[in-house]
Short mmCIF file of C-alpha atoms in Angstrom, two decimals:
data_model
loop_
_atom_site.label_atom_id
_atom_site.label_comp_id
_atom_site.label_asym_id
_atom_site.label_seq_id
_atom_site.Cartn_x
_atom_site.Cartn_y
_atom_site.Cartn_z
CA VAL A 1328 26.81 16.98 8.42
CA GLU A 1329 23.36 18.05 6.50
CA GLN A 1330 21.33 15.87 4.67
CA GLY A 1331 21.01 16.28 0.90
CA LYS A 1332 24.72 17.97 0.74
CA THR A 1333 27.89 16.15 -0.75
CA PHE A 1334 30.86 15.74 1.33
CA ALA A 1335 34.48 14.63 0.34
CA LEU A 1336 35.70 11.89 2.91
CA SER A 1337 38.93 10.75 3.70
CA ASN A 1338 41.12 8.63 6.18
CA ALA A 1339 38.07 6.74 6.99
CA THR A 1340 37.90 2.87 8.08
CA LEU A 1341 36.38 0.57 5.83
CA LYS A 1342 34.81 -2.73 7.44
CA PRO A 1343 32.17 -5.07 6.75
CA ALA A 1344 28.96 -3.85 8.01
CA ASN A 1345 27.52 -4.93 11.08
CA MET A 1346 23.82 -5.65 9.88
CA LYS A 1347 22.55 -5.59 13.34
CA PHE A 1348 22.55 -2.06 13.25
CA ASN A 1349 23.18 -1.35 9.59
CA ARG A 1350 19.97 -0.07 7.88
CA THR A 1351 21.08 -0.20 4.56
CA ASP A 1352 21.72 -3.23 1.89
CA SER A 1353 25.32 -2.53 1.59
CA MET A 1354 27.85 -5.24 2.72
CA TYR A 1355 30.14 -2.58 3.91
CA GLU A 1356 30.45 0.65 6.32
CA MET A 1357 33.12 3.31 7.14
CA ILE A 1358 33.88 4.34 10.52
CA LEU A 1359 35.34 7.90 11.10
CA GLY A 1360 38.12 8.59 13.55
CA ASP A 1361 40.24 11.31 14.89
CA GLN A 1362 42.18 11.48 11.74
CA SER A 1363 39.20 11.33 9.19
CA GLN A 1364 38.24 14.28 7.43
CA LEU A 1365 35.09 15.56 6.22
CA MET A 1366 34.88 18.36 3.68
CA PRO A 1367 31.60 19.86 2.33
CA LEU A 1368 31.76 20.45 -1.53
CA GLU A 1369 30.82 23.79 -2.64
CA ASN A 1370 29.68 22.85 -6.12
CA ASP A 1371 28.10 19.81 -5.52
CA SER A 1372 25.05 20.54 -7.83
CA GLU A 1373 27.58 19.91 -10.72
CA LEU A 1374 28.26 16.50 -9.60
CA GLN A 1375 25.96 13.67 -10.60
CA VAL A 1376 25.39 12.14 -7.07
CA ARG A 1377 22.41 9.50 -6.83
CA ILE A 1378 21.53 8.00 -3.71
CA LYS A 1379 21.04 4.29 -4.00
CA LEU A 1380 17.04 3.67 -2.78
CA ASN A 1381 15.88 0.00 -2.41
CA LEU A 1382 12.30 0.96 -2.73
CA THR A 1383 9.32 -1.36 -1.46
CA LYS A 1384 6.00 -0.92 -2.87
CA ILE A 1385 3.39 -0.50 -0.02
CA SER A 1386 1.28 -3.70 -1.25
CA ALA A 1387 4.62 -5.72 -0.60
CA LEU A 1388 4.64 -4.68 3.12
CA GLU A 1389 2.18 -7.41 3.65
CA GLN A 1390 4.69 -10.19 2.80
CA MET A 1391 7.42 -8.41 4.59
CA GLU A 1392 8.70 -9.71 8.22
CA PRO A 1393 7.77 -7.34 11.12
CA LYS A 1394 10.81 -5.02 12.16
CA LYS A 1395 12.76 -5.13 8.77
CA PHE A 1396 13.82 -2.03 7.51
CA CYS A 1397 13.40 -0.65 4.03
CA ASP A 1398 12.74 2.43 1.92
CA VAL A 1399 9.25 3.70 0.77
CA ILE A 1400 7.82 6.27 -1.08
CA GLY A 1401 4.20 7.38 -1.34
CA VAL A 1402 1.66 10.54 -1.67
CA VAL A 1403 0.58 11.91 1.53
CA LYS A 1404 -3.08 11.51 1.66
CA GLU A 1405 -4.10 12.13 5.45
CA VAL A 1406 -2.23 13.57 8.32
CA SER A 1407 -3.36 13.20 11.84
CA GLY A 1408 -2.90 15.78 14.93
CA ILE A 1409 0.00 15.55 17.27
CA VAL A 1410 -1.10 13.07 20.06
CA GLU A 1411 0.79 13.19 23.34
CA LEU A 1412 1.23 9.85 25.52
CA THR A 1413 3.40 9.02 28.34
CA SER A 1414 6.11 6.32 28.20
CA LYS A 1415 5.18 3.52 30.96
CA THR A 1416 9.06 2.91 31.67
CA THR A 1417 10.36 6.46 31.85
CA GLY A 1418 7.39 8.59 32.53
CA GLU A 1419 8.37 10.51 29.70
CA THR A 1420 5.93 12.70 27.66
CA LEU A 1421 6.08 11.38 24.06
CA THR A 1422 4.66 12.79 20.86
CA LYS A 1423 3.41 11.39 17.73
CA ARG A 1424 1.94 11.77 14.45
CA SER A 1425 0.16 9.53 11.76
CA VAL A 1426 0.55 9.99 8.16
CA THR A 1427 -1.32 7.91 5.48
CA LEU A 1428 0.67 7.12 2.28
CA VAL A 1429 -0.77 5.79 -0.91
CA ASP A 1430 1.23 4.60 -3.66
CA ASP A 1431 0.51 3.14 -7.46
CA SER A 1432 0.22 -0.44 -6.01
CA ASN A 1433 -3.22 0.71 -4.85
CA CYS A 1434 -2.68 0.35 -1.51
CA SER A 1435 -2.49 2.63 1.64
CA VAL A 1436 -0.15 2.28 4.97
CA SER A 1437 -0.19 4.30 8.32
CA LEU A 1438 3.22 5.93 8.90
CA THR A 1439 3.99 6.77 12.50
CA LEU A 1440 6.31 9.75 13.17
CA TRP A 1441 7.60 10.52 16.66
CA GLY A 1442 9.11 13.50 18.46
CA GLU A 1443 10.75 16.15 16.35
CA LYS A 1444 9.92 14.51 13.29
CA THR A 1445 6.27 15.02 13.84
CA GLY A 1446 7.00 18.71 12.68
CA PHE A 1447 8.28 17.36 9.17
CA VAL A 1448 4.96 16.56 7.75
CA THR A 1449 1.97 18.58 9.23
CA SER A 1450 -0.63 18.70 6.36
CA SER A 1451 -1.83 16.83 3.68
CA GLU A 1452 -2.43 19.89 1.32
CA GLY A 1453 -1.21 19.64 -1.98
CA ASN A 1454 -0.60 15.72 -1.31
CA PRO A 1455 3.17 15.98 -1.68
CA VAL A 1456 5.00 12.64 -2.31
CA LEU A 1457 6.93 11.72 0.56
CA LEU A 1458 10.30 9.57 0.65
CA CYS A 1459 11.00 7.73 4.00
CA GLN A 1460 14.56 5.87 4.05
CA GLY A 1461 15.31 3.19 6.54
CA VAL A 1462 11.66 3.04 8.15
CA ARG A 1463 10.59 -0.07 10.05
CA ARG A 1464 7.66 -2.27 8.95
CA GLY A 1465 5.38 -2.50 11.82
CA GLU A 1466 2.44 -4.53 12.65
CA TYR A 1467 -0.10 -2.25 14.70
CA ASN A 1468 -3.54 -2.88 13.50
CA GLY A 1469 -2.40 -5.41 10.53
CA VAL A 1470 0.64 -3.61 8.78
CA SER A 1471 2.08 -0.10 9.49
CA LEU A 1472 5.38 1.72 9.18
CA ASP A 1473 7.21 3.10 12.24
CA GLY A 1474 9.83 5.81 11.89
CA THR A 1475 12.99 5.52 14.19
CA ARG A 1476 15.56 8.07 15.08
CA SER A 1477 17.77 6.92 12.12
CA THR A 1478 14.89 7.29 9.42
CA THR A 1479 15.31 10.31 7.03
CA TYR A 1480 12.60 11.66 5.13
CA GLN A 1481 12.32 13.99 1.93
CA LEU A 1482 9.48 15.74 0.71
CA ASN A 1483 8.94 16.08 -3.29
CA PRO A 1484 12.50 14.64 -3.75
CA ASP A 1485 13.74 15.20 -7.06
CA ILE A 1486 13.61 11.61 -8.49
CA PRO A 1487 11.59 9.66 -11.42
CA GLU A 1488 9.40 7.96 -8.72
CA THR A 1489 8.21 11.32 -7.62
CA LYS A 1490 7.12 12.34 -11.00
CA SER A 1491 5.38 8.90 -11.73
CA LEU A 1492 3.49 8.68 -8.47
CA ARG A 1493 2.39 12.34 -9.00
CA SER A 1494 1.04 11.63 -12.39
CA TRP A 1495 -0.62 8.51 -11.06
CA TYR A 1496 -2.29 10.32 -8.09
CA ASP A 1497 -3.44 13.34 -10.21
CA SER A 1498 -5.17 11.11 -12.64
CA ASP A 1499 -6.24 8.27 -11.14
CA VAL A 1500 -6.98 8.94 -7.38
CA LEU A 1501 -8.40 12.14 -7.59
CA ASN A 1502 -10.65 11.32 -10.33
CA GLY A 1503 -11.87 8.01 -8.47
CA ASN A 1504 -10.19 5.58 -11.14
CA VAL A 1505 -9.08 3.24 -8.54
CA ALA A 1506 -9.92 1.62 -5.24
CA ILE A 1507 -7.26 1.96 -2.55
CA THR A 1508 -6.80 -1.16 -0.30
CA SER A 1509 -5.76 -0.13 3.48
CA LEU A 1510 -3.17 -2.38 4.90
CA GLY A 1511 -4.09 -1.10 8.47
CA GLY A 1512 -7.36 -2.16 10.78
CA ILE A 1513 -10.67 -2.26 10.15
CA THR A 1514 -12.57 0.28 8.05
CA SER A 1515 -16.46 0.99 7.87
CA PRO A 1516 -18.83 2.03 5.17
CA GLY A 1517 -17.89 5.62 3.57
CA THR A 1518 -14.53 4.61 3.13
CA ASN A 1519 -12.91 3.34 -0.12
CA SER A 1520 -10.66 0.63 1.14
CA GLY A 1521 -11.11 -2.09 -1.19
CA GLU A 1522 -10.31 -5.75 0.33
CA ASN A 1523 -9.79 -4.38 3.80
CA ARG A 1524 -13.84 -3.43 3.81
CA VAL A 1525 -14.76 -6.94 2.92
CA ARG A 1526 -16.21 -9.17 5.45
CA LYS A 1527 -15.50 -12.66 4.79
CA THR A 1528 -17.10 -15.93 6.75
CA VAL A 1529 -15.05 -18.05 8.98
CA SER A 1530 -15.09 -20.47 6.39
CA ASP A 1531 -14.05 -18.41 3.71
CA MET A 1532 -11.34 -16.68 5.61
CA LYS A 1533 -9.80 -20.36 6.62
CA ALA A 1534 -10.03 -21.40 2.83
CA ASP A 1535 -8.27 -18.13 1.53
CA ALA A 1536 -5.76 -18.18 4.52
CA LEU A 1537 -4.69 -21.84 3.55
CA ALA A 1538 -4.60 -20.93 -0.31
CA THR A 1539 -2.51 -17.70 0.19
CA LEU A 1540 -0.01 -19.54 2.33
CA GLU A 1541 0.21 -22.47 0.19
CA SER A 1542 1.19 -20.10 -2.74
CA GLY A 1543 4.45 -19.15 -1.04
CA LYS A 1544 3.31 -15.96 0.76
CA SER A 1545 4.29 -15.66 4.54
CA VAL A 1546 1.26 -14.14 6.12
CA ALA A 1547 -2.49 -13.29 4.84
CA TYR A 1548 -5.06 -10.94 6.30
CA SER A 1549 -8.91 -11.09 6.52
CA THR A 1550 -11.74 -9.40 8.11
CA VAL A 1551 -14.63 -11.40 9.79
CA ARG A 1552 -17.77 -10.68 11.62
CA ALA A 1553 -17.85 -13.10 14.42
CA ARG A 1554 -18.69 -13.53 18.16
CA ILE A 1555 -16.50 -15.12 20.77
CA SER A 1556 -18.01 -18.44 21.79
CA HIS A 1557 -15.17 -19.62 24.07
CA ILE A 1558 -12.30 -18.40 26.18
CA ARG A 1559 -9.64 -21.24 27.24
CA THR A 1560 -8.83 -21.04 30.71
CA GLY A 1561 -7.04 -23.38 33.28
CA GLU A 1562 -3.37 -24.54 34.04
CA ASN A 1563 -2.39 -24.99 30.39
CA ALA A 1564 -4.03 -21.91 29.09
CA ASN A 1565 -2.84 -18.88 30.73
CA LEU A 1566 -4.88 -15.40 29.83
CA TRP A 1567 -1.64 -13.27 30.42
CA TYR A 1568 1.84 -13.27 31.08
CA PRO A 1569 4.09 -11.32 33.14
CA SER A 1570 6.00 -8.92 31.14
CA CYS A 1571 8.83 -6.44 31.50
CA PRO A 1572 7.86 -2.88 31.70
CA ASN A 1573 10.69 -1.72 29.80
CA ASP A 1574 10.29 -4.20 26.12
CA LYS A 1575 7.23 -6.43 27.07
CA LYS A 1576 9.30 -9.40 27.11
CA LYS A 1577 8.27 -12.38 29.52
CA VAL A 1578 9.95 -11.82 32.98
CA THR A 1579 10.63 -14.75 35.19
CA GLU A 1580 10.30 -14.37 39.46
CA ASP A 1581 13.69 -15.15 41.35
CA ALA A 1582 14.03 -16.59 44.74
CA HIS A 1583 14.09 -13.07 46.17
CA GLY A 1584 10.60 -12.01 44.74
CA MET A 1585 12.14 -9.77 42.12
CA TRP A 1586 11.02 -10.30 38.22
CA ARG A 1587 14.06 -10.45 36.15
CA CYS A 1588 14.14 -9.87 32.24
CA GLU A 1589 16.74 -11.76 30.70
CA ALA A 1590 16.36 -9.54 27.36
CA CYS A 1591 17.47 -6.00 29.01
CA ASP A 1592 19.23 -7.86 31.95
CA LYS A 1593 16.96 -5.84 34.44
CA GLU A 1594 15.23 -6.43 37.58
CA TYR A 1595 11.72 -5.15 38.51
CA GLU A 1596 9.66 -5.14 41.81
CA ARG A 1597 6.62 -6.29 39.92
CA PRO A 1598 5.97 -6.91 36.16
CA ILE A 1599 2.92 -5.72 33.91
CA ASN A 1600 0.73 -8.34 32.90
CA ARG A 1601 -0.12 -8.61 29.34
CA TYR A 1602 -3.04 -10.59 27.74
CA ILE A 1603 -2.08 -13.64 25.37
CA VAL A 1604 -5.83 -15.11 25.21
CA ASN A 1605 -6.68 -18.19 23.04
CA ALA A 1606 -10.29 -18.08 22.29
CA ARG A 1607 -12.74 -19.85 19.81
CA ILE A 1608 -14.77 -17.46 17.42
CA ASP A 1609 -17.34 -18.54 15.16
CA ASP A 1610 -20.14 -17.84 12.60
CA ALA A 1611 -22.87 -19.87 10.92
CA THR A 1612 -20.19 -21.34 8.68
CA ASP A 1613 -17.42 -22.62 10.81
CA ASP A 1614 -15.28 -21.89 14.03
CA VAL A 1615 -11.38 -21.17 14.55
CA TYR A 1616 -9.17 -20.53 17.43
CA VAL A 1617 -7.45 -17.42 17.62
CA ASN A 1618 -4.61 -15.64 19.66
CA ILE A 1619 -5.77 -12.29 21.13
CA PHE A 1620 -3.11 -10.22 22.30
CA ASP A 1621 -3.01 -7.10 24.88
CA ASP A 1622 -4.38 -4.05 22.81
CA GLN A 1623 -7.19 -6.05 21.59
CA GLY A 1624 -7.62 -7.96 24.83
CA ILE A 1625 -8.20 -4.72 26.60
CA ALA A 1626 -10.81 -3.52 24.15
CA MET A 1627 -12.76 -6.87 23.94
CA ILE A 1628 -12.44 -7.87 27.68
CA GLY A 1629 -13.24 -4.26 28.91
CA MET A 1630 -10.08 -3.96 31.39
CA SER A 1631 -6.20 -4.57 31.50
CA ALA A 1632 -4.76 -8.09 32.50
CA ASP A 1633 -3.57 -6.27 35.70
CA GLU A 1634 -7.10 -5.51 36.50
CA LEU A 1635 -8.51 -8.71 35.42
CA SER A 1636 -5.60 -10.39 37.53
CA GLN A 1637 -6.75 -8.50 40.52
CA VAL A 1638 -10.40 -9.36 39.97
CA GLN A 1639 -9.46 -13.17 39.80
CA HIS A 1640 -7.60 -12.73 43.24
CA ASP A 1641 -10.50 -10.61 45.00
CA SER A 1642 -13.48 -12.70 44.03
CA PRO A 1643 -12.84 -15.78 41.74
CA SER A 1644 -16.89 -15.80 41.04
CA GLU A 1645 -16.70 -12.37 39.59
CA PHE A 1646 -13.49 -13.41 37.53
CA GLY A 1647 -15.84 -15.96 35.98
CA THR A 1648 -18.83 -13.83 35.39
CA THR A 1649 -16.56 -11.32 33.38
CA LEU A 1650 -15.15 -14.02 31.24
CA GLN A 1651 -18.64 -15.12 30.43
CA SER A 1652 -19.79 -11.70 29.53
CA VAL A 1653 -17.25 -11.48 26.83
CA GLU A 1654 -18.58 -14.74 25.25
CA GLY A 1655 -21.16 -14.19 22.89
CA LYS A 1656 -20.60 -11.03 21.79
CA LEU A 1657 -20.15 -10.17 18.15
CA TRP A 1658 -17.01 -8.21 16.54
CA VAL A 1659 -15.58 -7.32 13.41
CA MET A 1660 -11.97 -8.66 13.60
CA ARG A 1661 -9.11 -8.44 11.28
CA LEU A 1662 -7.25 -11.49 11.47
CA ARG A 1663 -3.72 -12.30 10.59
CA SER A 1664 -2.89 -15.92 9.51
CA LYS A 1665 0.52 -17.51 9.57
CA GLU A 1666 2.13 -20.69 9.10
CA ASP A 1667 3.96 -22.26 12.14
CA ILE A 1668 5.53 -25.13 13.09
CA TYR A 1669 4.31 -27.06 16.28
CA LYS A 1670 5.82 -30.55 17.12
CA ASP A 1671 7.37 -30.84 13.61
CA GLU A 1672 3.91 -30.32 12.21
CA LYS A 1673 3.02 -27.30 10.00
CA ARG A 1674 -0.28 -25.28 11.09
CA ILE A 1675 -1.77 -22.27 10.85
CA ARG A 1676 -1.93 -19.81 13.56
CA TYR A 1677 -4.81 -16.95 13.71
CA SER A 1678 -4.29 -13.79 15.52
CA VAL A 1679 -6.53 -10.62 16.08
CA VAL A 1680 -4.78 -7.50 15.21
CA ASP A 1681 -7.85 -5.05 15.37
CA ALA A 1682 -11.15 -5.61 16.96
CA GLN A 1683 -14.36 -3.36 16.78
CA PRO A 1684 -17.69 -4.05 18.14
CA VAL A 1685 -20.15 -4.40 15.63
CA ASP A 1686 -22.13 -1.18 14.45
CA PHE A 1687 -25.49 -2.71 13.34
CA ALA A 1688 -26.29 0.23 11.08
CA SER A 1689 -22.89 0.19 9.21
CA GLU A 1690 -22.67 -3.61 8.95
CA SER A 1691 -26.23 -3.39 7.72
CA LYS A 1692 -24.83 -0.84 4.73
CA ILE A 1693 -22.01 -3.29 3.88
CA LEU A 1694 -24.31 -6.26 3.63
CA LEU A 1695 -26.79 -4.08 1.23
CA ASP A 1696 -23.74 -3.04 -0.76
CA GLU A 1697 -22.81 -6.86 -0.74
CA ILE A 1698 -26.47 -7.69 -2.20
CA LYS A 1699 -26.02 -5.18 -4.86
CA GLN A 1700 -22.78 -6.38 -6.03
CA TYR A 1701 -24.12 -9.85 -6.07
CA GLU A 1702 -27.56 -8.83 -8.06
CA SER A 1703 -25.52 -6.67 -10.55
CA SER A 1704 -23.15 -9.60 -11.26
CA ARG A 1705 -25.91 -12.17 -12.19
#
């Protein structure tokens, strides 16, 4: 079977789709058996065959639930080099590559290619149009796209959307007529990333999040410049949880000292601790409690949850000193605001999806730009 070719299929079984594994929006799927026949059609160019696409604009990804699958088409703006990393569970060496896509919703998003598919796009030269079918909506640094084994890609596919994007990119983007909003993490001066570059006060962030969620949207994103003023600790405020080395789910210790993961039905001699910190951040306008998860916790505390757990065990005084050293530091944080139900009452939960130490030179340039914009609008 070759992608892009047309085949005649007979003696297959038609059944309702198992939506747990089906990456399309079709209500049915075909299963091939021993008696099934799959024959390539030699003159397929004469057939009017068109694949049904359910394309999602990049700007709409913010409102899509994480881990949902979709089809996305965009212009390749940037391509990173190949990065190697080691799987914590298998020890296997993995490779990945990041591709930045933009579309005519004036937004960009980072797509991660894995394994052999890192060779599908190697350069942004010529800014080709890339069609991604069955790609997963991720939430790394805010909003991202993750390729999977079943994801398929096409460069410059012969569809109307390709011509439309090509015309938009050449006439508007290359000529600097539009500002592109990045749905990813924090950006700094010198990058043209629209709202993602705007620093809001904590007070404005809370008001904007409330207005966005009340308008019917499921999630809101903002970037703030704030300090950590307090980290919750104690019996009812765990800084980390014991996680499964395989799927990061919470594990429980049994009577024999083994750690069991109900999700993957496996036992481990020891878990991997992962941060789930609840902290108060503030600026001159207001304060708010936010959740800080593992990647951001490592960056902000300066060590892994396993390492901090060992410090707490070996020296409680040093543990307290370590947490005190985190409080008071100023950060630029990308926050996700999402409505939640707690004890039958609606509330807004705020989570840090990216955090960078304040670069005072860069942040000063942003403040100067804001002052110029304010003066020009008067």
